[in-house]
mmCIF file of C-alpha atoms in Angstrom:
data_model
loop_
_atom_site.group_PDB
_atom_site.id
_atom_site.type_symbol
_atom_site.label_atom_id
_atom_site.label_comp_id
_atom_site.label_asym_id
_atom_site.label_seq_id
_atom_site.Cartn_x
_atom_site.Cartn_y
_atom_site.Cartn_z
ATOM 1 C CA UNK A 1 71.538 109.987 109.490
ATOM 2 C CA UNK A 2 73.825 111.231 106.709
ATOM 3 C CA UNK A 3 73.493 108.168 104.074
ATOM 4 C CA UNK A 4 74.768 110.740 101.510
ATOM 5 C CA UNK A 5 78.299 110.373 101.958
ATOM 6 C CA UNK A 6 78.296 106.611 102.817
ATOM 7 C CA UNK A 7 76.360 105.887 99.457
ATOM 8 C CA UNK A 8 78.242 107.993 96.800
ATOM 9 C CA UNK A 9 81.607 106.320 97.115
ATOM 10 C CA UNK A 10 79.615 102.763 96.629
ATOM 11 C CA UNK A 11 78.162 104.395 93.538
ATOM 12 C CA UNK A 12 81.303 105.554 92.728
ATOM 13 C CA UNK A 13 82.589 102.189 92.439
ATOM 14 C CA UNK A 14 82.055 99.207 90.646
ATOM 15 C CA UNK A 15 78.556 98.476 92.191
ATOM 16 C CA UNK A 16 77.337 101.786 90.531
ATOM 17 C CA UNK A 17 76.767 99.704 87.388
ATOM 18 C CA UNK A 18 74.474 96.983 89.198
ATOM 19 C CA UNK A 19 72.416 99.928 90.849
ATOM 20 C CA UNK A 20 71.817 101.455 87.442
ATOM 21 C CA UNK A 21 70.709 97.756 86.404
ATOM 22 C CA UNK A 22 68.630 97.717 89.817
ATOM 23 C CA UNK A 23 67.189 100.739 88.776
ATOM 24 C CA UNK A 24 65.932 99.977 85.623
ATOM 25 C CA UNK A 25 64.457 96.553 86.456
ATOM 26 C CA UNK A 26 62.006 98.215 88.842
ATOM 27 C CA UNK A 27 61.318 100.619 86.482
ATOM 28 C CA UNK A 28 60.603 97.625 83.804
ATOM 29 C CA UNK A 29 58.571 95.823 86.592
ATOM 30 C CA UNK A 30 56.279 98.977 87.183
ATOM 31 C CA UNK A 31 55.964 100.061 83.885
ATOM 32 C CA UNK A 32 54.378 96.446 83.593
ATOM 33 C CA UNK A 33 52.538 96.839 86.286
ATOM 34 C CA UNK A 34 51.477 99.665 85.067
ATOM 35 C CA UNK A 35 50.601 97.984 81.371
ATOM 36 C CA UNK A 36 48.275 95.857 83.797
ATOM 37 C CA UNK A 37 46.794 98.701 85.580
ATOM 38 C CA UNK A 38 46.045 100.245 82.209
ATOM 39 C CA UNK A 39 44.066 97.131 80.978
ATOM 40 C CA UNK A 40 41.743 97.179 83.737
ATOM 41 C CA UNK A 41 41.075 100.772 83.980
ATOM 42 C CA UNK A 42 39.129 102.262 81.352
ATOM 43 C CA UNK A 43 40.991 104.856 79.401
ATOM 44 C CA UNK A 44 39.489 108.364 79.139
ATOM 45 C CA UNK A 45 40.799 110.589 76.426
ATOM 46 C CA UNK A 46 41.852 113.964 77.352
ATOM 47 C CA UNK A 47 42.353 116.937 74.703
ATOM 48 C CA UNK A 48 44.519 118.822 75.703
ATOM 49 C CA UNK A 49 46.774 122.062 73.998
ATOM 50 C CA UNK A 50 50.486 120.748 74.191
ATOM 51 C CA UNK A 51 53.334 123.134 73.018
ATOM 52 C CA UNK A 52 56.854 122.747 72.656
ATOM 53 C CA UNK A 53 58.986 124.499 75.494
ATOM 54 C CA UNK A 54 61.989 125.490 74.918
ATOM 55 C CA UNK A 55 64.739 123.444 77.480
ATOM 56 C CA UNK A 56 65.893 126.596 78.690
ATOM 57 C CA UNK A 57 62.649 127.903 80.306
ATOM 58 C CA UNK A 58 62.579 127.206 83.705
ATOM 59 C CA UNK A 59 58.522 127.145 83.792
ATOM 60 C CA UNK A 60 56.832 124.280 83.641
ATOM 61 C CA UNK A 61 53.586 123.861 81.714
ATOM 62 C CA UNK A 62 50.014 123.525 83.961
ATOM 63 C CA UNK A 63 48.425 120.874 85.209
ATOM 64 C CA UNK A 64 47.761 118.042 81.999
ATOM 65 C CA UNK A 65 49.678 119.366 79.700
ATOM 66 C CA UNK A 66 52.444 117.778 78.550
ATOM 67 C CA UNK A 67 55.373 119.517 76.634
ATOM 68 C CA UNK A 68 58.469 118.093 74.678
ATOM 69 C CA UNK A 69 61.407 120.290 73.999
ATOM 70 C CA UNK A 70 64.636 119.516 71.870
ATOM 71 C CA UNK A 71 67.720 119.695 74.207
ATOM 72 C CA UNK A 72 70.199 119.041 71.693
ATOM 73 C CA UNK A 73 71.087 118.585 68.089
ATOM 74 C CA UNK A 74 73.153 115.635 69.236
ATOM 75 C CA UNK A 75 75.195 113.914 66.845
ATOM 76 C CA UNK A 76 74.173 112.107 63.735
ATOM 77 C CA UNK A 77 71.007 110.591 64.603
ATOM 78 C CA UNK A 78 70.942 111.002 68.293
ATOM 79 C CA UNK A 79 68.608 113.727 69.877
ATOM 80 C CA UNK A 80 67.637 114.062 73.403
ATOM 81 C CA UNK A 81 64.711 115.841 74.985
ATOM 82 C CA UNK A 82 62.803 117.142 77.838
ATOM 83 C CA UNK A 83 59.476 116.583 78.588
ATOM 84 C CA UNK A 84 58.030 117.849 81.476
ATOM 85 C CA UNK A 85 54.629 118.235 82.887
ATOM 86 C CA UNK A 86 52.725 119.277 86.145
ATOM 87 C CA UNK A 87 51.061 116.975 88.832
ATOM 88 C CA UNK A 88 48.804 117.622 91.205
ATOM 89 C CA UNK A 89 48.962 115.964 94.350
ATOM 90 C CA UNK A 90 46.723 113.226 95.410
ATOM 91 C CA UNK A 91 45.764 111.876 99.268
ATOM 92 C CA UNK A 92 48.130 108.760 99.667
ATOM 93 C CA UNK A 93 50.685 109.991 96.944
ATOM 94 C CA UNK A 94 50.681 109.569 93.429
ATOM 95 C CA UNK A 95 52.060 106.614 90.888
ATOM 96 C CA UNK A 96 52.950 107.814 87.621
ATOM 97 C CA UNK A 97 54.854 106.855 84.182
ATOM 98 C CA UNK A 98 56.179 108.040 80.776
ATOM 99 C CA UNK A 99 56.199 106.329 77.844
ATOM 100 C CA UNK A 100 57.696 107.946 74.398
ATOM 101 C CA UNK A 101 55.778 105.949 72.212
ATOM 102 C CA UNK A 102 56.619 105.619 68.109
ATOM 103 C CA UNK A 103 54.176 105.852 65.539
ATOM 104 C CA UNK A 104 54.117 102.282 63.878
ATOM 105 C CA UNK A 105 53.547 102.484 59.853
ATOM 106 C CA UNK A 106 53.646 98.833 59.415
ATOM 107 C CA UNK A 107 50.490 98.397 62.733
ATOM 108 C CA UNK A 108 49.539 101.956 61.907
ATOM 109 C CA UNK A 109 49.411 102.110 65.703
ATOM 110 C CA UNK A 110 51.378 103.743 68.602
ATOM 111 C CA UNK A 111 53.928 101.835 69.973
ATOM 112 C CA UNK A 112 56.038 101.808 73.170
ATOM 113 C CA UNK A 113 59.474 102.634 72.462
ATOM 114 C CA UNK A 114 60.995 104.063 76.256
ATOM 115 C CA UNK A 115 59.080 103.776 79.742
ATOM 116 C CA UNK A 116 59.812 104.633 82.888
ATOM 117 C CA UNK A 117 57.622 105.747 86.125
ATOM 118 C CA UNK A 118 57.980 106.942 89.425
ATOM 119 C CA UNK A 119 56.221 108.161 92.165
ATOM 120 C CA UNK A 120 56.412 110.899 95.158
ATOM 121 C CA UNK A 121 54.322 112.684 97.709
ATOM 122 C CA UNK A 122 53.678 115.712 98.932
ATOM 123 C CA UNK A 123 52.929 119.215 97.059
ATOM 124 C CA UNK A 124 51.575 119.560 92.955
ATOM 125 C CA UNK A 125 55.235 118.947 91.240
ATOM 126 C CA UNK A 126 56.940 119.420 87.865
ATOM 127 C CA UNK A 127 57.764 116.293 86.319
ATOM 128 C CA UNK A 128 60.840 116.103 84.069
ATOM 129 C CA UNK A 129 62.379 113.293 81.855
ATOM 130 C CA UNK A 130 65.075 113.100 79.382
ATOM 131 C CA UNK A 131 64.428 110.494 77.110
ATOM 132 C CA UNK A 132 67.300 110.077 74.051
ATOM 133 C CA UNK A 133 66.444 108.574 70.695
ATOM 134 C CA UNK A 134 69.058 106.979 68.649
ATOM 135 C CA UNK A 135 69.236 105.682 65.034
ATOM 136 C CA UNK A 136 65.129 105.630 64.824
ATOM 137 C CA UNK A 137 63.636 108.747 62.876
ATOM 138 C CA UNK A 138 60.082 108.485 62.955
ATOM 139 C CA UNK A 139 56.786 110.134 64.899
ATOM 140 C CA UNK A 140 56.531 110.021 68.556
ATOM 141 C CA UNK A 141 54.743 111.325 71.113
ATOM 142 C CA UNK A 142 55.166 111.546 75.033
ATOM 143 C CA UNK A 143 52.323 110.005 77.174
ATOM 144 C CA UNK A 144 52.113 110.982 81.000
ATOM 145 C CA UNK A 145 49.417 108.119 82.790
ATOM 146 C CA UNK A 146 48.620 109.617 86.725
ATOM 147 C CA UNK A 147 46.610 107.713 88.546
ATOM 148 C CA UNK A 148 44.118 106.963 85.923
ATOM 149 C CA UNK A 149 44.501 109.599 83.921
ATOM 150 C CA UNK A 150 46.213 109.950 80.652
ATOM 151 C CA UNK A 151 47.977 113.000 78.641
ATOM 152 C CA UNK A 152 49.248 113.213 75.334
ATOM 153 C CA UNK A 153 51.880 115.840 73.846
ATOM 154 C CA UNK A 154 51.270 116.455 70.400
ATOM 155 C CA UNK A 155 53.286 114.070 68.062
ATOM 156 C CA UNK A 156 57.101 115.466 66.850
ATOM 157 C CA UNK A 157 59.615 114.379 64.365
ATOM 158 C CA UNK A 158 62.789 113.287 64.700
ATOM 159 C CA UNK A 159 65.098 112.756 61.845
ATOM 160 C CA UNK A 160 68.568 112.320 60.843
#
């Protein structure tokens, strides 16, 4: 069954807006769920060697490490950027999520600042995302949780 042409002219329309909006609530909703997971399961703290990557490189980094990349100056004080990291598969699938998180002077203490997660199964993959600052210089860092696991890139700047 072809759903591919049925879908993209829905998508096209006015109801693209209230998939987007679909979209993002169940990626709110896991990345609470996955707040709660977190909670429970005891964290173990991984050292790991991240390095930037330049956007262009078509490589991925291996397996835990977790690499952030500048994609664009952007305008003013918007910057975009690609972090990326390999997963290995797992028996049943695998859960995962970002977060960009923003280094807090006032709690001196990394906070949240975008989240998103997914999921797939299958073969090790490369996992991408393109998260976008605006209007908030500062420290962050990208943090990849798998299935129990978490990885860290090393912190960046971005400034305006």
């Amino acid at each position: 069954m072809n759903t591919h042409g049925e879908i993209m002219p829905v998508l096209a329309g006015g109801t693209g807006t209230a998939v987007r909006l679909f979209l993002a609530t169940l990626a709110a909703i896991g990345a609470y769920v996955g707040v709660g997971i977190a909670h429970v399961t005891p964290e173990r703290s991984i050292t790991l060697s991240a390095r930037t990557v330049p956007a262009e490189v078509a490589a991925a980094p291996a397996v835990g490490i977790v690499s952030v990349a500048a994609l664009d100056a952007g305008t003013g004080c918007d910057r975009s950027y690609r972090v990326q990291s390999v997963v290995p598969p797992a028996p049943g699938g695998v859960s995962y999520g970002w977060t960009l998180q923003r280094w807090s002077t006032g709690e001196r203490a990394w906070q949240s600042y975008l989240v998103t997660s997914g999921g797939f199964a299958g073969d090790a993959r490369t996992l991408r995302w393109d998260p976008r600052v605006v209007a908030n210089p500062g420290w962050y860092r990208a943090v990849l949780a798998v299935e129990g696991d978490t990885y860290r890139s090393e912190k960046f700047e971005v400034s305006c």
